[in-house]
CSV table of C-alpha atoms in Angstrom, one decimal:
chain,number,residue,atom,x,y,z
A,1,MET,CA,80.9,48.7,88.4
A,2,LEU,CA,80.2,52.4,89.0
A,3,THR,CA,80.7,55.2,86.6
A,4,GLU,CA,82.6,58.1,87.5
A,5,ALA,CA,79.6,60.2,88.1
A,6,GLN,CA,78.1,57.6,90.3
A,7,LYS,CA,81.3,57.3,92.4
A,8,LYS,CA,81.2,61.2,92.9
A,9,ALA,CA,77.6,60.7,94.2
A,10,LEU,CA,79.2,58.6,97.2
A,11,ALA,CA,80.9,61.6,98.8
A,12,TYR,CA,79.5,62.6,102.1
A,13,ASN,CA,81.7,65.7,103.0
A,14,LYS,CA,79.4,67.9,101.2
A,15,SER,CA,75.8,68.1,100.2
A,16,LEU,CA,75.0,67.0,96.6
A,17,CYS,CA,72.4,67.5,93.9
A,18,MET,CA,72.3,64.6,91.5
A,19,THR,CA,70.3,64.8,88.2
A,20,ALA,CA,69.1,61.5,86.9
A,21,SER,CA,67.3,60.8,83.7
A,22,ALA,CA,65.4,57.4,83.1
A,23,GLY,CA,67.8,54.5,82.8
A,24,THR,CA,70.9,56.2,84.1
A,25,GLY,CA,71.2,53.9,87.3
A,26,LYS,CA,69.6,56.4,89.9
A,27,THR,CA,68.2,53.8,92.2
A,28,SER,CA,71.5,51.8,92.0
A,29,THR,CA,73.4,54.9,92.9
A,30,LEU,CA,71.1,55.7,95.8
A,31,VAL,CA,71.4,52.2,97.3
A,32,ASN,CA,75.2,52.3,97.0
A,33,ARG,CA,75.4,55.8,98.4
A,34,TYR,CA,73.4,54.6,101.4
A,35,LEU,CA,75.5,51.4,102.0
A,36,HIS,CA,78.6,53.6,101.7
A,37,LEU,CA,77.4,56.1,104.3
A,38,ILE,CA,77.1,53.0,106.7
A,39,GLU,CA,80.3,51.4,105.8
A,40,ASP,CA,82.5,54.5,105.5
A,41,SER,CA,81.1,57.2,107.6
A,42,GLY,CA,80.2,54.9,110.4
A,43,CYS,CA,76.6,56.0,110.7
A,44,LYS,CA,73.6,53.5,111.5
A,45,PRO,CA,70.8,52.9,109.2
A,46,SER,CA,68.6,54.9,111.8
A,47,GLU,CA,70.7,58.0,111.2
A,48,ILE,CA,69.9,58.2,107.6
A,49,LEU,CA,66.6,59.6,106.5
A,50,ALA,CA,65.6,58.7,102.9
A,51,LEU,CA,62.6,60.1,101.6
A,52,THR,CA,60.8,59.7,98.2
A,53,PHE,CA,57.5,60.5,96.6
A,54,THR,CA,55.5,57.3,96.2
A,55,ASP,CA,55.1,54.1,98.3
A,56,LYS,CA,56.2,52.1,95.2
A,57,ALA,CA,59.6,53.9,95.1
A,58,ALA,CA,60.1,53.6,98.7
A,59,ALA,CA,59.4,50.0,98.8
A,60,GLU,CA,61.6,49.4,95.9
A,61,MET,CA,64.5,51.2,97.6
A,62,LYS,CA,64.2,49.4,100.9
A,63,ASP,CA,64.0,46.0,99.2
A,64,ARG,CA,67.0,46.8,97.2
A,65,LEU,CA,68.8,47.8,100.5
A,66,LEU,CA,67.8,44.6,102.2
A,67,LYS,CA,68.9,42.4,99.3
A,68,GLU,CA,72.4,44.2,99.1
A,69,THR,CA,72.8,44.2,102.8
A,70,TYR,CA,72.1,40.3,103.1
A,71,LYS,CA,74.5,39.7,100.2
A,72,ARG,CA,77.5,40.8,102.5
A,73,GLU,CA,78.9,38.2,104.9
A,74,GLU,CA,81.4,40.3,106.8
A,75,PRO,CA,80.8,40.4,110.6
A,76,PHE,CA,80.3,44.2,110.2
A,77,TRP,CA,77.4,43.8,107.9
A,78,ASN,CA,76.0,41.0,110.3
A,79,GLU,CA,75.4,43.5,112.8
A,80,ILE,CA,73.9,46.1,110.4
A,81,LYS,CA,71.4,43.5,109.1
A,82,ASP,CA,69.8,43.6,112.5
A,83,GLU,CA,69.7,47.3,112.5
A,84,MET,CA,68.1,47.6,109.0
A,85,ILE,CA,64.7,47.1,110.7
A,86,TRP,CA,65.1,50.8,112.0
A,87,ALA,CA,66.1,52.0,108.6
A,88,ARG,CA,63.8,55.1,107.7
A,89,VAL,CA,63.1,54.8,104.1
A,90,SER,CA,59.6,56.3,103.4
A,91,THR,CA,57.4,58.6,101.7
A,92,PHE,CA,57.1,62.2,102.8
A,93,HIS,CA,53.5,61.4,104.0
A,94,SER,CA,54.6,58.5,106.0
A,95,PHE,CA,57.5,60.4,107.6
A,96,CYS,CA,55.0,63.1,108.6
A,97,TRP,CA,52.4,60.5,109.9
A,98,GLY,CA,55.3,59.3,112.3
A,99,LEU,CA,56.2,62.7,113.4
A,100,ILE,CA,52.6,63.5,114.4
A,101,LYS,CA,52.3,60.2,116.2
A,102,GLU,CA,55.6,60.8,118.1
A,103,PHE,CA,54.9,64.4,119.0
A,104,SER,CA,51.2,64.1,119.5
A,105,MET,CA,50.9,66.6,122.3
A,106,GLU,CA,52.7,69.4,120.3
A,107,SER,CA,50.6,68.4,117.1
A,108,GLY,CA,47.4,68.7,119.0
A,109,ILE,CA,46.2,65.4,117.3
A,110,ASP,CA,44.9,62.4,119.1
A,111,PRO,CA,47.7,59.8,118.6
A,112,SER,CA,45.2,57.2,117.5
A,113,PHE,CA,44.1,59.3,114.5
A,114,SER,CA,43.4,57.4,111.2
A,115,VAL,CA,43.7,58.8,107.6
A,116,LEU,CA,40.8,60.2,106.0
A,117,ASP,CA,40.0,58.8,102.3
A,118,ASP,CA,39.4,61.2,99.5
A,119,ILE,CA,35.7,59.9,99.1
A,120,THR,CA,34.9,60.7,102.9
A,121,LEU,CA,36.6,64.0,102.6
A,122,THR,CA,34.6,64.9,99.5
A,123,LYS,CA,31.3,63.9,101.4
A,124,ILE,CA,32.3,66.2,104.4
A,125,MET,CA,33.1,69.0,102.0
A,126,ASN,CA,29.7,68.8,100.1
A,127,GLU,CA,27.9,68.7,103.5
A,128,GLY,CA,29.8,71.9,104.4
A,129,ILE,CA,29.2,73.7,101.3
A,130,GLN,CA,25.3,72.8,101.4
A,131,LYS,CA,25.2,74.3,105.1
A,132,LEU,CA,26.9,77.4,103.8
A,133,PHE,CA,24.7,77.8,101.0
A,134,MET,CA,21.5,77.1,103.0
A,135,ARG,CA,22.7,79.2,106.0
A,136,LYS,CA,19.6,80.7,108.0
A,137,GLU,CA,21.4,83.0,110.3
A,138,HIS,CA,21.3,86.5,109.1
A,139,ASP,CA,24.9,87.2,109.6
A,140,ASP,CA,28.0,88.4,107.7
A,141,ILE,CA,28.7,84.7,106.6
A,142,ARG,CA,25.3,84.5,104.9
A,143,GLN,CA,25.8,87.9,103.2
A,144,CYS,CA,29.2,87.2,102.0
A,145,THR,CA,28.1,83.9,100.6
A,146,ALA,CA,25.2,85.3,98.9
A,147,TYR,CA,27.6,87.9,97.4
A,148,CYS,CA,29.8,85.1,96.0
A,149,LEU,CA,26.8,83.2,94.5
A,150,VAL,CA,25.4,86.2,92.8
A,151,ALA,CA,28.9,87.0,91.2
A,152,TRP,CA,30.1,83.4,90.3
A,153,GLY,CA,26.9,81.3,90.5
A,154,GLU,CA,26.5,78.1,92.4
A,155,TYR,CA,28.9,75.9,90.5
A,156,GLN,CA,31.8,78.2,90.4
A,157,THR,CA,31.6,79.2,94.1
A,158,ARG,CA,31.4,75.6,95.0
A,159,THR,CA,34.6,75.1,93.0
A,160,TYR,CA,36.4,77.8,94.5
A,161,LEU,CA,35.7,76.6,98.0
A,162,GLU,CA,36.8,73.1,97.2
A,163,THR,CA,39.9,74.2,95.5
A,164,LEU,CA,40.9,76.6,98.3
A,165,TYR,CA,40.4,73.9,100.9
A,166,ARG,CA,42.4,71.3,99.0
A,167,LYS,CA,45.2,74.0,98.9
A,168,ARG,CA,44.5,75.4,102.2
A,169,HIS,CA,48.1,76.1,103.1
A,170,ILE,CA,48.4,78.4,100.2
A,171,ALA,CA,44.9,79.8,100.8
A,172,ARG,CA,45.6,80.7,104.4
A,173,SER,CA,48.9,82.3,103.5
A,174,PHE,CA,47.3,84.4,100.8
A,175,PHE,CA,44.2,85.5,102.8
A,176,ALA,CA,46.5,86.4,105.7
A,177,SER,CA,48.6,88.6,103.4
A,178,PHE,CA,45.5,90.1,101.8
A,179,GLU,CA,44.0,91.1,105.2
A,180,SER,CA,47.3,92.7,106.6
A,181,ASP,CA,48.4,94.3,103.4
A,182,PRO,CA,45.9,94.4,100.4
A,183,GLY,CA,48.1,97.0,98.7
A,184,GLY,CA,50.9,94.8,98.7
A,185,VAL,CA,49.0,92.1,97.3
A,186,ILE,CA,48.0,94.3,94.5
A,187,ALA,CA,51.5,95.3,94.0
A,188,ASP,CA,52.5,91.8,93.7
A,189,TRP,CA,49.9,91.2,91.1
A,190,GLN,CA,51.0,94.2,89.1
A,191,ALA,CA,54.6,93.1,89.2
A,192,TYR,CA,53.6,89.6,88.1
A,193,LEU,CA,51.4,91.0,85.3
A,194,GLU,CA,54.1,93.3,84.1
A,195,SER,CA,56.5,90.4,84.1
A,196,ILE,CA,54.2,88.3,82.0
A,197,ARG,CA,53.5,91.1,79.6
A,198,GLN,CA,57.3,91.7,79.2
A,199,GLN,CA,57.8,88.0,78.3
A,200,LEU,CA,54.8,88.1,75.8
A,201,ILE,CA,56.4,91.2,74.2
A,202,ASP,CA,59.7,89.9,74.0
A,203,SER,CA,58.5,86.8,72.5
A,204,LEU,CA,56.6,88.7,69.7
A,205,ARG,CA,59.5,91.0,69.1
A,206,THR,CA,61.8,88.2,68.3
A,207,ASP,CA,59.3,86.6,66.1
A,208,GLU,CA,60.9,87.5,62.8
A,209,ASP,CA,57.8,86.6,60.5
A,210,PHE,CA,55.5,88.7,62.8
A,211,MET,CA,57.7,91.7,63.1
A,212,ALA,CA,58.3,91.6,59.2
A,213,ALA,CA,54.5,91.5,58.7
A,214,LEU,CA,54.1,94.5,61.0
A,215,ARG,CA,56.7,96.6,59.3
A,216,SER,CA,55.1,95.6,55.9
A,217,LEU,CA,51.7,96.8,57.0
A,218,SER,CA,53.1,100.0,58.5
A,219,GLU,CA,54.8,100.8,55.2
A,220,PHE,CA,51.5,100.0,53.3
A,221,ALA,CA,49.7,102.5,55.6
A,222,ALA,CA,52.1,105.1,55.1
A,223,ASP,CA,52.3,104.6,51.3
A,224,TYR,CA,48.5,104.2,50.7
A,225,CYS,CA,47.3,106.7,53.3
A,226,GLY,CA,43.9,108.3,52.8
A,227,GLY,CA,42.8,106.0,50.0
A,228,GLY,CA,39.1,105.3,49.6
A,229,ASP,CA,39.6,101.4,49.3
A,230,ALA,CA,38.3,99.4,52.4
A,231,ALA,CA,41.8,98.0,53.0
A,232,THR,CA,43.4,101.5,53.0
A,233,ARG,CA,40.7,102.5,55.5
A,234,TYR,CA,41.7,99.5,57.7
A,235,LEU,CA,45.4,100.4,57.4
A,236,ASP,CA,44.7,104.0,58.6
A,237,GLN,CA,42.9,102.7,61.6
A,238,ILE,CA,45.7,100.3,62.6
A,239,ALA,CA,48.6,102.4,61.8
A,240,PRO,CA,49.1,103.9,65.2
A,241,TYR,CA,48.8,100.5,66.8
A,242,LEU,CA,51.5,98.9,64.4
A,243,ASP,CA,53.9,101.9,65.3
A,244,ALA,CA,53.3,101.2,69.0
A,245,VAL,CA,53.9,97.6,68.8
A,246,LEU,CA,57.0,98.2,66.6
A,247,SER,CA,58.8,100.9,68.8
A,248,ALA,CA,56.9,101.8,72.2
A,249,SER,CA,58.7,101.1,75.3
A,250,SER,CA,55.6,100.9,77.7
A,251,THR,CA,54.3,97.6,78.3
A,252,ASP,CA,51.0,99.0,78.7
A,253,GLU,CA,51.0,101.0,75.6
A,254,VAL,CA,52.2,97.9,73.8
A,255,CYS,CA,49.7,95.7,75.1
A,256,ARG,CA,46.7,98.1,74.3
A,257,ALA,CA,48.0,98.4,70.9
A,258,LEU,CA,48.0,94.5,70.5
A,259,ALA,CA,44.5,94.3,71.9
A,260,ALA,CA,43.4,96.9,69.3
A,261,LEU,CA,45.0,95.0,66.4
A,262,ALA,CA,43.2,91.9,67.5
A,263,THR,CA,39.7,93.6,67.7
A,264,THR,CA,39.7,96.3,64.9
A,265,LYS,CA,37.1,95.6,62.4
A,266,GLY,CA,37.8,95.8,58.6
A,267,GLY,CA,40.5,93.5,58.0
A,268,LYS,CA,40.3,90.4,55.8
A,269,ALA,CA,42.5,87.7,54.3
A,270,ASN,CA,41.4,88.7,50.8
A,271,MET,CA,41.2,92.4,51.5
A,272,GLY,CA,42.4,95.0,48.9
A,273,SER,CA,42.3,95.4,45.2
A,274,LYS,CA,44.7,95.0,42.3
A,275,LYS,CA,43.7,98.5,41.1
A,276,VAL,CA,45.0,100.0,44.5
A,277,PHE,CA,47.8,98.0,45.4
A,278,GLY,CA,49.0,96.5,42.2
A,279,GLY,CA,51.8,94.0,42.5
A,280,HIS,CA,51.9,94.4,46.3
A,281,LEU,CA,48.5,93.0,46.8
A,282,GLU,CA,49.7,89.5,47.7
A,283,ASP,CA,52.4,90.8,50.1
A,284,LEU,CA,49.5,92.9,51.8
A,285,ARG,CA,47.2,90.0,52.4
A,286,LYS,CA,50.2,87.7,53.6
A,287,ALA,CA,51.3,90.3,56.1
A,288,TYR,CA,47.8,91.0,57.3
A,289,THR,CA,47.1,87.2,57.7
A,290,THR,CA,50.5,86.5,59.7
A,291,MET,CA,49.8,89.7,61.9
A,292,SER,CA,45.9,88.8,62.4
A,293,VAL,CA,46.6,85.0,63.2
A,294,THR,CA,49.3,86.0,65.9
A,295,VAL,CA,47.5,88.7,67.7
A,296,LYS,CA,44.2,86.9,67.8
A,297,ALA,CA,45.9,84.0,69.5
A,298,LEU,CA,47.0,86.2,72.3
A,299,PRO,CA,45.5,86.0,75.8
A,300,GLU,CA,42.9,88.9,75.8
A,301,ASN,CA,42.9,89.1,79.5
A,302,ILE,CA,46.5,89.6,79.9
A,303,LEU,CA,46.5,92.5,77.4
A,304,THR,CA,43.4,94.3,78.7
A,305,ILE,CA,43.3,93.6,82.4
A,306,ASP,CA,43.3,96.8,84.6
A,307,LEU,CA,45.0,96.4,88.0
A,308,ASP,CA,44.8,100.2,89.0
A,309,PRO,CA,43.9,100.1,92.7
A,310,GLY,CA,41.4,103.0,92.1
A,311,SER,CA,39.5,101.5,89.3
A,312,PRO,CA,36.0,100.1,89.7
A,313,ALA,CA,36.8,96.8,88.6
A,314,MET,CA,39.5,96.5,91.3
A,315,LYS,CA,37.2,97.7,93.9
A,316,VAL,CA,34.8,94.9,92.9
A,317,THR,CA,37.5,92.3,92.8
A,318,LEU,CA,38.8,93.2,96.4
A,319,ASP,CA,35.1,93.1,97.7
A,320,LEU,CA,34.8,89.8,96.1
A,321,ILE,CA,38.0,88.4,97.7
A,322,ARG,CA,37.0,89.7,101.3
A,323,ALA,CA,33.6,88.0,100.7
A,324,LEU,CA,35.3,84.8,99.7
A,325,HIS,CA,37.6,84.9,102.6
A,326,THR,CA,34.5,85.1,105.0
A,327,ALA,CA,32.8,82.3,103.4
A,328,TYR,CA,35.6,80.1,102.9
A,329,SER,CA,36.7,80.5,106.6
A,330,SER,CA,33.2,79.3,107.8
A,331,PHE,CA,33.5,76.3,105.4
A,332,GLU,CA,36.9,75.4,106.3
A,333,ARG,CA,36.0,75.6,110.2
A,334,TYR,CA,33.1,73.1,109.5
A,335,VAL,CA,35.2,70.6,107.6
A,336,GLU,CA,38.1,70.7,110.2
A,337,GLN,CA,35.4,70.1,113.0
A,338,GLU,CA,34.1,67.2,111.3
A,339,LYS,CA,37.3,65.7,110.6
A,340,ARG,CA,38.2,66.1,114.5
A,341,LYS,CA,35.0,64.6,115.6
A,342,MET,CA,35.9,61.4,113.4
A,343,GLY,CA,39.5,61.5,114.7
A,344,MET,CA,40.8,61.7,111.1
A,345,ILE,CA,43.3,63.9,109.2
A,346,ASP,CA,43.8,63.7,105.6
A,347,PHE,CA,47.1,63.6,103.4
A,348,THR,CA,47.4,67.2,103.1
A,349,ASP,CA,47.0,67.7,106.9
A,350,MET,CA,50.0,65.2,107.5
A,351,ILE,CA,52.4,67.6,105.5
A,352,ASP,CA,50.9,70.8,107.1
A,353,ILE,CA,51.0,69.7,110.6
A,354,ALA,CA,54.5,68.3,110.4
A,355,TYR,CA,55.6,71.6,109.0
A,356,ARG,CA,53.7,73.7,111.6
A,357,MET,CA,55.2,71.6,114.5
A,358,ILE,CA,58.8,72.0,113.4
A,359,GLN,CA,58.1,75.9,112.9
A,360,VAL,CA,56.5,76.5,116.1
A,361,TYR,CA,58.5,73.9,118.3
A,362,PRO,CA,62.2,74.5,117.6
A,363,SER,CA,63.0,71.5,119.9
A,364,ILE,CA,61.3,69.2,117.5
A,365,GLY,CA,63.7,70.4,114.8
A,366,ARG,CA,66.8,69.8,116.9
A,367,ILE,CA,65.8,66.4,117.8
A,368,LEU,CA,65.4,65.6,114.2
A,369,ASN,CA,68.6,67.3,113.2
A,370,MET,CA,70.5,65.4,115.8
A,371,ARG,CA,68.7,62.1,115.0
A,372,TYR,CA,69.5,62.2,111.2
A,373,ARG,CA,73.1,62.5,110.2
A,374,PHE,CA,72.2,62.4,106.6
A,375,LEU,CA,69.0,63.1,104.5
A,376,MET,CA,68.4,61.8,101.0
A,377,VAL,CA,65.4,62.9,99.1
A,378,ASP,CA,64.4,61.1,95.7
A,379,GLU,CA,62.2,62.4,93.0
A,380,PHE,CA,62.9,65.9,94.3
A,381,GLN,CA,61.2,67.6,91.2
A,382,ASP,CA,58.0,66.4,92.8
A,383,THR,CA,58.1,68.0,96.0
A,384,ASP,CA,56.1,70.9,96.9
A,385,PRO,CA,57.0,74.1,99.0
A,386,VAL,CA,55.7,72.7,102.2
A,387,GLN,CA,57.7,69.3,101.9
A,388,ASN,CA,60.8,71.2,100.9
A,389,GLY,CA,60.2,73.5,103.9
A,390,ILE,CA,60.2,70.5,106.2
A,391,ILE,CA,63.6,69.5,104.9
A,392,MET,CA,65.0,73.0,105.2
A,393,LYS,CA,63.6,73.3,108.8
A,394,ILE,CA,65.3,70.2,109.9
A,395,LEU,CA,68.6,71.4,108.4
A,396,SER,CA,68.3,74.8,110.1
A,397,PHE,CA,69.3,73.3,113.3
A,398,GLY,CA,73.0,72.2,113.9
A,399,GLU,CA,76.4,73.0,112.4
A,400,GLU,CA,76.9,70.2,109.7
A,401,ASN,CA,73.9,71.1,107.5
A,402,SER,CA,76.1,71.9,104.5
A,403,LYS,CA,77.2,68.3,104.4
A,404,LYS,CA,74.0,66.4,105.3
A,405,LEU,CA,71.8,66.7,102.2
A,406,PHE,CA,71.4,64.6,99.2
A,407,ILE,CA,68.8,65.3,96.6
A,408,VAL,CA,68.2,63.4,93.2
A,409,GLY,CA,65.6,64.2,90.6
A,410,ASP,CA,65.2,65.2,86.9
A,411,PRO,CA,63.2,68.4,86.2
A,412,LYS,CA,62.1,67.1,82.9
A,413,GLN,CA,60.0,64.5,84.7
A,414,SER,CA,58.1,66.8,86.8
A,415,ILE,CA,54.5,65.7,86.0
A,416,TYR,CA,52.7,66.3,89.5
A,417,LEU,CA,51.8,70.0,89.1
A,418,PHE,CA,48.1,69.1,89.8
A,419,ARG,CA,49.3,67.8,93.3
A,420,ASP,CA,51.0,71.1,93.9
A,421,ALA,CA,54.5,69.8,93.0
A,422,ASP,CA,56.8,72.8,92.2
A,423,VAL,CA,59.7,72.1,90.1
A,424,THR,CA,61.4,75.3,91.1
A,425,GLN,CA,62.0,73.9,94.5
A,426,PHE,CA,64.6,71.7,92.7
A,427,THR,CA,66.2,74.7,91.3
A,428,GLN,CA,66.2,76.6,94.4
A,429,THR,CA,67.5,73.8,96.6
A,430,ARG,CA,70.1,72.9,93.9
A,431,ASP,CA,71.4,76.4,94.1
A,432,THR,CA,71.4,76.4,97.9
A,433,ILE,CA,73.6,73.3,97.9
A,434,LYS,CA,76.0,75.0,95.6
A,435,ARG,CA,76.1,77.9,98.0
A,436,TRP,CA,77.0,75.6,100.8
A,437,GLY,CA,80.0,74.6,98.8
A,438,GLY,CA,78.2,71.4,97.4
A,439,GLU,CA,78.0,70.0,93.8
A,440,GLU,CA,75.7,69.1,91.1
A,441,ILE,CA,76.3,65.8,89.5
A,442,PRO,CA,74.5,64.7,86.3
A,443,LEU,CA,74.2,61.0,85.7
A,444,ASP,CA,74.8,61.2,82.0
A,445,GLU,CA,75.4,57.4,81.0
A,446,ASN,CA,72.2,55.6,79.9
A,447,PHE,CA,72.0,51.6,80.6
A,448,ARG,CA,68.6,51.1,79.3
A,449,SER,CA,68.6,52.3,75.7
A,450,THR,CA,70.6,51.9,72.5
A,451,PRO,CA,73.0,54.6,71.4
A,452,ALA,CA,70.9,55.2,68.3
A,453,ILE,CA,67.6,55.7,70.2
A,454,ILE,CA,69.4,58.0,72.7
A,455,HIS,CA,71.0,60.3,70.0
A,456,PHE,CA,67.5,60.5,68.3
A,457,VAL,CA,65.8,61.4,71.6
A,458,ASN,CA,68.5,63.9,72.7
A,459,GLY,CA,68.4,65.6,69.3
A,460,LEU,CA,64.7,66.0,69.3
A,461,PHE,CA,63.9,67.1,72.6
A,462,ALA,CA,66.9,69.4,72.6
A,463,ARG,CA,64.8,71.5,70.3
A,464,ILE,CA,61.5,71.1,72.3
A,465,PHE,CA,62.9,71.6,75.7
A,466,THR,CA,64.3,75.2,75.8
A,467,ASP,CA,65.3,77.4,78.7
A,468,THR,CA,62.8,80.4,78.3
A,469,GLY,CA,64.3,82.0,81.3
A,470,ASN,CA,61.1,81.0,83.5
A,471,ALA,CA,62.0,79.6,86.8
A,472,TRP,CA,60.0,76.3,85.8
A,473,ASP,CA,61.6,75.8,82.4
A,474,PHE,CA,64.6,73.7,82.0
A,475,SER,CA,66.8,73.1,78.8
A,476,TYR,CA,67.2,69.6,77.7
A,477,GLU,CA,70.7,67.9,78.8
């Protein structure tokens, strides 16, 4: 028996985004939708592309589909059973692996390639870094590598090179933008810093205890101005900073004032004397403690970083990025050459090569769009921008795209940031589906837990999971 929400998820006349927490019958709904597409829309298993994040999830879904199919005895399903061998239920990596094999000419990869394990990749990277650091040729590569080593040391330079290679799709895009328009990159940095600073200031100005402490200290500074007590001298020093945080509109001015409050010497938790402050002494100390604890916990680099294009610090930064680009490019070429000699690609290559093929060869996108009448993507909160880009590229060909896509996920369960998963992809794709005339369907009935546990968890996490306005934050529903 399906719930009303699960029944709505069977619709195939529009794209859908289904949000499903643990225990809400997600897999059951996916299986029922898949079988409903075959039975009601008349499509074949080979015309449905079902993608998920892990081998385990893909195997479980395919197993459930086979079991449900073989339970059905009607002649129609007897024919479908034979066709289930062509069912495309796989991970993103497996799907891309198949594309590279199928379109080997376009990919430029020998179809007999094998997959490189992480241990071997690490060994190749270590060899590449060693050759780079010990380079004998007196050329620009050696000079730039030496500049990085002097600036960061061997360990940090090694870490940067390894991280850039593991995230090479992002690295290539960044360095290309930097080389073509460094001013634009700096402008992006400035806009991002301004956004972060404004969020920080807004957060502080809505902190009632912190703002009350600032107002109290400002009043104490005005009332006891010019006194000979150490506490009054400290208040005289911080008075302009207090006023700036309380009333200044410029984020730069407020951040400079916050940094000054965090570093100005002379304040103590037990400062002041009864003789000077009388009955207000404890209020003074309490206000100072609240203010001091808050400002000293703020990220100093966010408050003080200088992104002025003409500053000496920015000049050094730009020179370092150029040097890193030169050193990294040499390192990447070595690793890529070694992999090709071995006839191997790694998991990142699979996704990147598939994306690049569809981008460079529109004919591949058209073939895939015609091949698959429906696309279903599970665990969508764990996709990265390139994986989502593959889906959107496939959908960019053809006329029925607004009806083809079905995604399911739970933003609260996005835990693979370390693998470049980007939960904002879920938000963006959900909004795209709505623009197409599709719908968001929440599965809100839990079959796994008792009502008492559900009410307790909902009450607790509704307070912890709040929508802060950041693209990656979601309220608990």
